[in-house]
CSV table of C-alpha atoms and ligand atoms in Angstrom, one decimal:
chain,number,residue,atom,x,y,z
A,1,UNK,CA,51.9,22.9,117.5
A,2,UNK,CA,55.1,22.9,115.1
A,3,UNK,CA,55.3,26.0,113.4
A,4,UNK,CA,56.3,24.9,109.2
A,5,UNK,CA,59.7,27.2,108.3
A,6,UNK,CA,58.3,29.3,105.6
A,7,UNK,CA,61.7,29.1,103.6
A,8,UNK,CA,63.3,26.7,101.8
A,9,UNK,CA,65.5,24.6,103.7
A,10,UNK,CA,66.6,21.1,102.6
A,11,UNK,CA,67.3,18.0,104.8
A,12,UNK,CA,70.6,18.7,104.7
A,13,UNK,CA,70.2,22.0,106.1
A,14,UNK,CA,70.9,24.1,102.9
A,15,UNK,CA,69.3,27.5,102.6
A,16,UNK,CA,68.0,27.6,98.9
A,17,UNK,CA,67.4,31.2,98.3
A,18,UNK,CA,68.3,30.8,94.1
A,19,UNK,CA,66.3,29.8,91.8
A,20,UNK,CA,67.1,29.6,87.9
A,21,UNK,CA,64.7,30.0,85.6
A,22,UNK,CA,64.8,28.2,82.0
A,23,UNK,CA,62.8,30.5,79.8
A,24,UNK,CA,63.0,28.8,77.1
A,25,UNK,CA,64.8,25.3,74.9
A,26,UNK,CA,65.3,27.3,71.9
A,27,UNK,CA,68.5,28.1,71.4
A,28,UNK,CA,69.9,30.3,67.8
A,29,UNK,CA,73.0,28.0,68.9
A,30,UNK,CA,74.3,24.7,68.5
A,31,UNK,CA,77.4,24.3,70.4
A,32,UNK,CA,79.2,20.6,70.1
A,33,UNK,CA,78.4,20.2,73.9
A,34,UNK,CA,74.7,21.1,73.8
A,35,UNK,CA,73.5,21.1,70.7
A,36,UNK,CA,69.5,22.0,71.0
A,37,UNK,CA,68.5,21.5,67.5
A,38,UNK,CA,70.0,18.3,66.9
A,39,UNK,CA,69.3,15.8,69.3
A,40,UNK,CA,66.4,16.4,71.1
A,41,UNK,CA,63.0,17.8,69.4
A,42,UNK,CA,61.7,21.5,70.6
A,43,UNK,CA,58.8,21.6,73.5
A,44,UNK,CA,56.1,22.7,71.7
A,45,UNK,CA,55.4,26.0,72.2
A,46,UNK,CA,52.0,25.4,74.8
A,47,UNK,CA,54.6,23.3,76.8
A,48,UNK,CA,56.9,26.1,77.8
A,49,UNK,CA,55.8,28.0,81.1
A,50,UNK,CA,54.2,31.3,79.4
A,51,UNK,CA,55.4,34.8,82.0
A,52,UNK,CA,52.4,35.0,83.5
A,53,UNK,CA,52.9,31.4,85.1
A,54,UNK,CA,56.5,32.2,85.8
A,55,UNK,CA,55.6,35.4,87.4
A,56,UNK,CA,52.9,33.5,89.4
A,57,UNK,CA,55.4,31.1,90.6
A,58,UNK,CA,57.7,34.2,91.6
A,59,UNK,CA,55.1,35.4,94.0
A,60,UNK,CA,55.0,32.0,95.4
A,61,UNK,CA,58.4,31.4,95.7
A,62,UNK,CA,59.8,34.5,97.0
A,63,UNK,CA,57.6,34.7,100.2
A,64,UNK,CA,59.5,31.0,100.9
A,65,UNK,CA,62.8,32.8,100.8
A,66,UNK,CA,64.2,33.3,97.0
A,67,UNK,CA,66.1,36.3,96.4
A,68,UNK,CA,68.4,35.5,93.4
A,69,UNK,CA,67.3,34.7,90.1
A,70,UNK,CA,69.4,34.4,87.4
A,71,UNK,CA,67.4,33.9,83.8
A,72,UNK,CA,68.7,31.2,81.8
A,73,UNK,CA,68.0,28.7,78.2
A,74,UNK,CA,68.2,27.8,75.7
A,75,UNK,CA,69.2,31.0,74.6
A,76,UNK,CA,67.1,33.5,76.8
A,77,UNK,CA,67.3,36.9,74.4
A,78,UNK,CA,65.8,34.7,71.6
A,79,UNK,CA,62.7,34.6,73.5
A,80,UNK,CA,60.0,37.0,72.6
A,81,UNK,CA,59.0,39.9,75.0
A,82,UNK,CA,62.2,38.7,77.1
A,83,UNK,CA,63.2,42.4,78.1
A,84,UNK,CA,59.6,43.4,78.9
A,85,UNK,CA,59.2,40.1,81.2
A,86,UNK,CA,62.7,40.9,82.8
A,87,UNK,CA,61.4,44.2,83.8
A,88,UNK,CA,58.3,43.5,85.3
A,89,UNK,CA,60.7,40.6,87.2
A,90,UNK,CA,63.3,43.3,88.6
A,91,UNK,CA,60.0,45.1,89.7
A,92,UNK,CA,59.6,42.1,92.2
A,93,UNK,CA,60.0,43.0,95.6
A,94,UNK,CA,62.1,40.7,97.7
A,95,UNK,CA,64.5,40.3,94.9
A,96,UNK,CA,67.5,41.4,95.0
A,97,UNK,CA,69.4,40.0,92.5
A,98,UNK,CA,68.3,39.0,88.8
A,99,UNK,CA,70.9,38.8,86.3
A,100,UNK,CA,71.1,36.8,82.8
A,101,UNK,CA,73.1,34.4,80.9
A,102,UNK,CA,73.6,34.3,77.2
A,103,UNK,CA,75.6,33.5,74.6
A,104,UNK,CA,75.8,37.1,73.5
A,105,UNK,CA,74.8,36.9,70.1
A,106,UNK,CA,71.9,39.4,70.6
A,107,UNK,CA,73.5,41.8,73.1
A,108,UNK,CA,74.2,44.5,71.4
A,109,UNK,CA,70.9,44.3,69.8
A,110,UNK,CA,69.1,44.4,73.3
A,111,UNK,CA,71.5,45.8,75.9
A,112,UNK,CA,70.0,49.0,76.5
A,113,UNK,CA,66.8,47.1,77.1
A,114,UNK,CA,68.3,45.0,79.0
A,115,UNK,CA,69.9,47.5,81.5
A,116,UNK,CA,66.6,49.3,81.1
A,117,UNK,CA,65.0,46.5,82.5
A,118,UNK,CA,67.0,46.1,85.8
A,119,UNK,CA,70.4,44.2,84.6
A,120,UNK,CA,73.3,45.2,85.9
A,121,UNK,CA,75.5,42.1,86.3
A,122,UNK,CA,76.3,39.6,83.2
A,123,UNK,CA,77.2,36.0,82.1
A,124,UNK,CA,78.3,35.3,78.8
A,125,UNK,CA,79.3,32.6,77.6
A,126,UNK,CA,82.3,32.1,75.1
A,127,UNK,CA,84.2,29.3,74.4
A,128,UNK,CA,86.8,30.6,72.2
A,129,UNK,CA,88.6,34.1,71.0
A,130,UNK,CA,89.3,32.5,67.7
A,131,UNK,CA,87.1,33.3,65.0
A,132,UNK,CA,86.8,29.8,63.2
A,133,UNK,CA,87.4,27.8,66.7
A,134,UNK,CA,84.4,29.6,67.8
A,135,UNK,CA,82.3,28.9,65.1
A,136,UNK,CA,83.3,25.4,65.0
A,137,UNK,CA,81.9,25.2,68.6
A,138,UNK,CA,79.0,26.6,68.6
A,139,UNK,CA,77.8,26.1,64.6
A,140,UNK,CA,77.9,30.0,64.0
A,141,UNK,CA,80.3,33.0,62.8
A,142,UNK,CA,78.8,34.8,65.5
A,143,UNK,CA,82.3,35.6,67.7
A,144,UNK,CA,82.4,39.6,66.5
A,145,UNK,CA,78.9,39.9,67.6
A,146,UNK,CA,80.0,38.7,70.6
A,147,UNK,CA,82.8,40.4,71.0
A,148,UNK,CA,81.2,43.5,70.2
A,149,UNK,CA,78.3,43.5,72.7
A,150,UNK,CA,81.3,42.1,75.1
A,151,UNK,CA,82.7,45.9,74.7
A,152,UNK,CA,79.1,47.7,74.3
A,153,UNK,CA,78.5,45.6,78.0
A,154,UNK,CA,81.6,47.2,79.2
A,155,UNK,CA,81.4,50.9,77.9
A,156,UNK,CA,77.8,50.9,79.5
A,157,UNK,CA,78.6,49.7,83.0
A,158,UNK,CA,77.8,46.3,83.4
A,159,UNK,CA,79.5,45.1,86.1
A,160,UNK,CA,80.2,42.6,86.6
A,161,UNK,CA,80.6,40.9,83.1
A,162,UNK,CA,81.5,37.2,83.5
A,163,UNK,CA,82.9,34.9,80.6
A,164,UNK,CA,81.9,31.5,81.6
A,165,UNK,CA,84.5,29.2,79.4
A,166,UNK,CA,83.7,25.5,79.1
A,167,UNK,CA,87.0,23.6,78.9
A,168,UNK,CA,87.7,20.7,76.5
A,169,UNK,CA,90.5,19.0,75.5
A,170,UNK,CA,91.8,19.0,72.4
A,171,UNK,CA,89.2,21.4,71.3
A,172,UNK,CA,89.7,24.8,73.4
A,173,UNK,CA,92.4,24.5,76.0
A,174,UNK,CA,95.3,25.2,74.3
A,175,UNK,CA,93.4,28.8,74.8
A,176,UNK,CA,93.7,29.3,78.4
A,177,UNK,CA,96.3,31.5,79.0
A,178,UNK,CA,94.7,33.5,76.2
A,179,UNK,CA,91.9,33.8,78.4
A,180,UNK,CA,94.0,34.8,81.4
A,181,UNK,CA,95.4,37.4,79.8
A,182,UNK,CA,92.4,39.4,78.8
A,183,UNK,CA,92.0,40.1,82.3
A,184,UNK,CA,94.8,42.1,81.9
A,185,UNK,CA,93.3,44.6,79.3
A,186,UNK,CA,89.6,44.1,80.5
A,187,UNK,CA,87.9,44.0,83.8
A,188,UNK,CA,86.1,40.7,82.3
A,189,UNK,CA,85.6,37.8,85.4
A,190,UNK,CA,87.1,34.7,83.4
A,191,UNK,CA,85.6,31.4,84.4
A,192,UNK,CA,86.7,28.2,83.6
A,193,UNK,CA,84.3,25.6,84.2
A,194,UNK,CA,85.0,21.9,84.5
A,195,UNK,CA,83.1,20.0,81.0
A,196,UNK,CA,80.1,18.4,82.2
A,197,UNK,CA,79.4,14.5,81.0
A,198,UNK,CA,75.6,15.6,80.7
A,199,UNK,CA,73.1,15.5,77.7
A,200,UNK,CA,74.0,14.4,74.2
A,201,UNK,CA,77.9,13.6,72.7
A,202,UNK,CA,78.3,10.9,75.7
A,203,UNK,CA,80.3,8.5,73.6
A,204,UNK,CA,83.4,11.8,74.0
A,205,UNK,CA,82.2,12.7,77.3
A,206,UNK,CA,85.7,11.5,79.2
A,207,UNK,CA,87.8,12.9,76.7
A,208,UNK,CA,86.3,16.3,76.8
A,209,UNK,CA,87.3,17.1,80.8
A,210,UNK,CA,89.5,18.7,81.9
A,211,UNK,CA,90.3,18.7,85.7
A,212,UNK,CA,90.6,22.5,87.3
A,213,UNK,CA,93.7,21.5,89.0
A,214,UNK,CA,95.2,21.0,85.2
A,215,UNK,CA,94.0,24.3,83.8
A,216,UNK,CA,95.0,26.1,87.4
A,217,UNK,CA,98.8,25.0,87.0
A,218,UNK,CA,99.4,25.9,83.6
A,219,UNK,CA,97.6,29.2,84.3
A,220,UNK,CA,99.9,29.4,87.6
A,221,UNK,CA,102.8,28.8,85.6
A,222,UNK,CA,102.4,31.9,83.3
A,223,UNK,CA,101.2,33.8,86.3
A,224,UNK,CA,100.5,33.8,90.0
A,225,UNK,CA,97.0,33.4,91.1
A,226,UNK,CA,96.0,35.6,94.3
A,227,UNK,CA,93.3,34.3,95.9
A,228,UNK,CA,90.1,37.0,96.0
A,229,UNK,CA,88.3,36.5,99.1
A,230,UNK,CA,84.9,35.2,99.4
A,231,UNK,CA,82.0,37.4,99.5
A,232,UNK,CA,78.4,36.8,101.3
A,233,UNK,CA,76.9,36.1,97.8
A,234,UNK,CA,79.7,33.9,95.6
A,235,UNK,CA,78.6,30.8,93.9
A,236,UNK,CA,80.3,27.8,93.8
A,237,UNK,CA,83.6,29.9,91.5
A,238,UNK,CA,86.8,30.2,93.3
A,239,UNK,CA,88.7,33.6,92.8
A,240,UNK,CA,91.6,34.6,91.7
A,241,UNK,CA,92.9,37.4,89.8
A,242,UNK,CA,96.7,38.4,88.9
A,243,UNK,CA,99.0,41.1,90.1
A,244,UNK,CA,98.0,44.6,88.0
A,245,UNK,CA,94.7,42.4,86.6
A,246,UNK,CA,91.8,44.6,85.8
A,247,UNK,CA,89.8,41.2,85.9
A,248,UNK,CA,89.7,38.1,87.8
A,249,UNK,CA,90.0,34.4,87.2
A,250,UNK,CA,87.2,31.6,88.4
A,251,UNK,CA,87.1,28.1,88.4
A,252,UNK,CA,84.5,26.4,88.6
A,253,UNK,CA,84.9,22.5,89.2
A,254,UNK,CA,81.6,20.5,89.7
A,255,UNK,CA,83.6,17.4,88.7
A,256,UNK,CA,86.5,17.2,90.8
A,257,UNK,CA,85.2,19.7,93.7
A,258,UNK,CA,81.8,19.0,94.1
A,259,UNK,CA,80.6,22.1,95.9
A,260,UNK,CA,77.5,20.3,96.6
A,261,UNK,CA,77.7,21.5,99.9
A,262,UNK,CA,76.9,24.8,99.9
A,263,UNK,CA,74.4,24.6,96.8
A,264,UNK,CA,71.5,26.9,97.3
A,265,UNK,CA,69.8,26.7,94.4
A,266,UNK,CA,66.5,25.3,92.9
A,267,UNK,CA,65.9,25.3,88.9
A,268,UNK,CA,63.2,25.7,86.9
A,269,UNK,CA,63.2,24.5,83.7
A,270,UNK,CA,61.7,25.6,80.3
A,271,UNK,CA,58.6,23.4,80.5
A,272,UNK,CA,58.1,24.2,84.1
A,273,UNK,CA,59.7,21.6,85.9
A,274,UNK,CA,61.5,21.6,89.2
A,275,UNK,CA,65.0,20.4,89.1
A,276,UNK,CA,66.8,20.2,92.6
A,277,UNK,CA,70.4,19.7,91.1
A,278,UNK,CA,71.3,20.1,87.9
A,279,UNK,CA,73.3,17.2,87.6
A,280,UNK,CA,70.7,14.5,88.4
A,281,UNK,CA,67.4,13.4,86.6
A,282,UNK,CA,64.6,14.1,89.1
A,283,UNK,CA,62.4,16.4,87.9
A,284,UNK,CA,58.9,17.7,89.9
A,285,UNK,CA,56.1,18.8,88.1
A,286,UNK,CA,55.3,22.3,88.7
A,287,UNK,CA,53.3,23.0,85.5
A,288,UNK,CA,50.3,20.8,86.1
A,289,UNK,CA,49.6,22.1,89.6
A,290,UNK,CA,49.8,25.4,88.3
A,291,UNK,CA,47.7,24.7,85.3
A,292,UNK,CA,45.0,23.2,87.1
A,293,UNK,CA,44.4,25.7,89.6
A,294,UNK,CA,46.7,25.0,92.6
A,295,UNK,CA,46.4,27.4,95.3
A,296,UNK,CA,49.5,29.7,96.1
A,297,UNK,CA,50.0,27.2,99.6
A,298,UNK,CA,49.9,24.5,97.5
A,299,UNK,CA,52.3,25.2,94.5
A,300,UNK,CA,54.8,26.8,97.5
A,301,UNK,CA,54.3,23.1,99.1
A,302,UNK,CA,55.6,21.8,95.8
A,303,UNK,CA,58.4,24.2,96.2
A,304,UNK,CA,58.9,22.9,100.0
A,305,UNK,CA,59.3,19.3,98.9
A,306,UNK,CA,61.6,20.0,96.2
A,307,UNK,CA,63.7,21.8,98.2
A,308,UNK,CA,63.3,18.4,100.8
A,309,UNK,CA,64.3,16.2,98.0
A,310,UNK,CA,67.6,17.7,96.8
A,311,UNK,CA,70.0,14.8,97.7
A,312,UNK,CA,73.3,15.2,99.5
A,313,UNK,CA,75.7,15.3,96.4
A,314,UNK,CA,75.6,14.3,92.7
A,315,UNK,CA,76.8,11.3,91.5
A,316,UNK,CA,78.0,12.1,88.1
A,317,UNK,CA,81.8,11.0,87.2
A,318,UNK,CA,83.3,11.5,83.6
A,319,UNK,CA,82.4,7.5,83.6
A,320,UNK,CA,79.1,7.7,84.5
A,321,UNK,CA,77.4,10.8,82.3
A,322,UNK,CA,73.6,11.8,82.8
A,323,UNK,CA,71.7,10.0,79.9
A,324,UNK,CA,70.2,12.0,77.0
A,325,UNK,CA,67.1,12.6,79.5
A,326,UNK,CA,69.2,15.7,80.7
A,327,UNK,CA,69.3,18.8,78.0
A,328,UNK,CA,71.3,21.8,79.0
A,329,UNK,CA,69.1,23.5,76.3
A,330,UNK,CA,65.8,22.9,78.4
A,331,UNK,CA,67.3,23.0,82.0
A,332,UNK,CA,69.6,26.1,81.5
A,333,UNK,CA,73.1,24.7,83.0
B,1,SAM,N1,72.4,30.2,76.0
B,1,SAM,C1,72.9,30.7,77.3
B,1,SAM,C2,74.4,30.6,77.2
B,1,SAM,O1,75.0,30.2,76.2
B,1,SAM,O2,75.0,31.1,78.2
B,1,SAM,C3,72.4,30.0,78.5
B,1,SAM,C4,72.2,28.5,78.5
B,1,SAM,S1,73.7,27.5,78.5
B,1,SAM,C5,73.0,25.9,78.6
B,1,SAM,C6,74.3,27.9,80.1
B,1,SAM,C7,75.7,27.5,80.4
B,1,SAM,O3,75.8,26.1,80.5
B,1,SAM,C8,76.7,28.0,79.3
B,1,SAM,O4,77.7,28.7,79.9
B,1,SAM,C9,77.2,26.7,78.8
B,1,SAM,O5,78.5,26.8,78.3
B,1,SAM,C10,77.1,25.8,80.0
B,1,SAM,N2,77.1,24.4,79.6
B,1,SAM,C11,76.3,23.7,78.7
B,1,SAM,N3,76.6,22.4,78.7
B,1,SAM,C12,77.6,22.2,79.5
B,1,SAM,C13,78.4,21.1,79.8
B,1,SAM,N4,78.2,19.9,79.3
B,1,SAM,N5,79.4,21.3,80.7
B,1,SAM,C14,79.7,22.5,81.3
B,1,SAM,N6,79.0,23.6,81.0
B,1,SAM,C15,78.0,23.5,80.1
């Protein structure tokens, strides 16, 4: 008899041991590329997975091979009881590695719950290091705050702290160097990722990107990039840091280097579907099993058949955005 793997391995041979987890669509942000509030109305609170069901699906999903998890939104700290539910997730055994997203607005309110919890290792995103720029993106005065926790993350040991920096033309990349040279003063992992065409704004979409190998050579031209070598557990960021850098420098370019490749991840979104890649529209529904008393080997054969429907690549092109069906702000990017 055939003996079924018990992890998750795709048809195309990939080994998905991450999983994201959406916790919520709320977001206290409205940022031009995103913008929750606006365009798409809130899951009602009864649709959102509650912890217990995302804790269920954890001891599901980690016998079948996950060991990363990386919390995600809508704005995850916004979410009630977040720092309990993160502790009683670090308490998981067989994971090794959970770590959090944010916008940072609420960091320095919670970080010491947050490290309390289990976090060690940051993503923040910030789009700007001007003031007004940064509140023109995102809808809110809130770059101090950010700042702030930035430096309260620092002096506590977080490490490492990541500042994931959407590029757009015309809007924020006359601030790249800007961005480089913080690494200078701080050992803050800058990451420049490509502007997705995904979700609402698409009328702009191709105006907005801006191709890594743009933002690499003006960054080269102030400054050498050295390569970092890979580690085991690097995502789909290529390093580089700087000569007498405290930091580094990532880009990450899921238009024009599709690292579709080497993709190991799964994502589960706010209202508790299964999304094999981010970038395309099929979704499985986890929540209705689970709410109508699926066994354990049935919800981890929903798992196995999401992980068997990832396709090969995306197909997403500045020209040819994902439709409003596809909200950051539920899926968690
Ligand atoms: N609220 C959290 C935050 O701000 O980090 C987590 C959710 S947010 C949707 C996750 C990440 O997706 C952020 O770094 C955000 O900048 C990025 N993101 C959202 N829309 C994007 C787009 N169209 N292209 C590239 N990145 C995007």
């Amino acid at each position: 008899m055939k003996t079924i793997k018990p992890h998750l391995v795709d048809t195309y041979n990939r080994h998905l041991n991450y999983l994201r987890v959406s916790i919520t669509d709320r977001c206290n942000l409205a940022c031009i590329y995103c913008k929750p509030d606006r365009c798409v109305p809130k899951l009602k609170h009864e649709d959102i997975l509650s912890y217990e069901e995302i804790l269920r699906l954890m001891d599901v999903v980690i016998p079948l091979g996950i060991t990363k998890v990386r919390l995600t939104g809508g704005e995850p700290l916004v979410r009630k009881g977040v720092c309990d539910f993160i502790s009683r997730l670090t308490a998981l055994h067989g994971l090794q590695d959970v770590s959090l997203t944010t916008n940072g607005i609420f960091l320095k309110k919670k970080l010491g719950r947050i490290k309390a919890a289990g976090i060690r290792r940051l993503n923040v995103s910030l789009d700007s290091l001007d003031r007004n720029k940064y509140r023109e993106i995102t809808g809110f005065d809130g770059f101090q705050e950010v700042w702030e926790g930035l430096d309260m993350a620092r002096k506590m040991g977080f490490d490492p702290i990541k500042l994931n920096v959407v590029v757009m033309r015309g809007i924020n990349d006359n601030e790249l160097l800007d961005f480089a040279r913080l690494t200078f003063k701080y050992p803050y992992h800058v990451r420049f990722i490509e502007y997705m065409p995904i979700g609402v704004g698409e009328s702009d979409h191709f105006f907005k990107y801006v191709p890594t190998s743009l933002i690499q050579d003006r960054i080269n031209s102030f400054q050498k990039l050295i390569p970092v070598p890979r580690g085991p557990n690097d995502g789909p960021s290529q390093r580089f840091t700087f000569e007498g850098s405290l930091g580094e420098i990532g880009f990450i370019s899921p238009m024009s280097h599709h690292f579709c490749r080497t993709c190991n991840r799964l994502r589960l979104t706010a209202s508790g579907q299964l999304r094999p890649c981010l970038l395309s529209n099929q979704e499985i529904d986890i929540r209705g099993p689970l709410r109508s008393g699926a066994s354990d080997q049935e919800l981890a054969d929903i798992f196995r058949n999401a992980a068997l429907s990832k396709e090969a690549e995306h197909h997403l092109t500045p020209e040819h955005p994902l439709g409003k069906v596809s909200q950051m702000s539920s899926i968690g990017g």
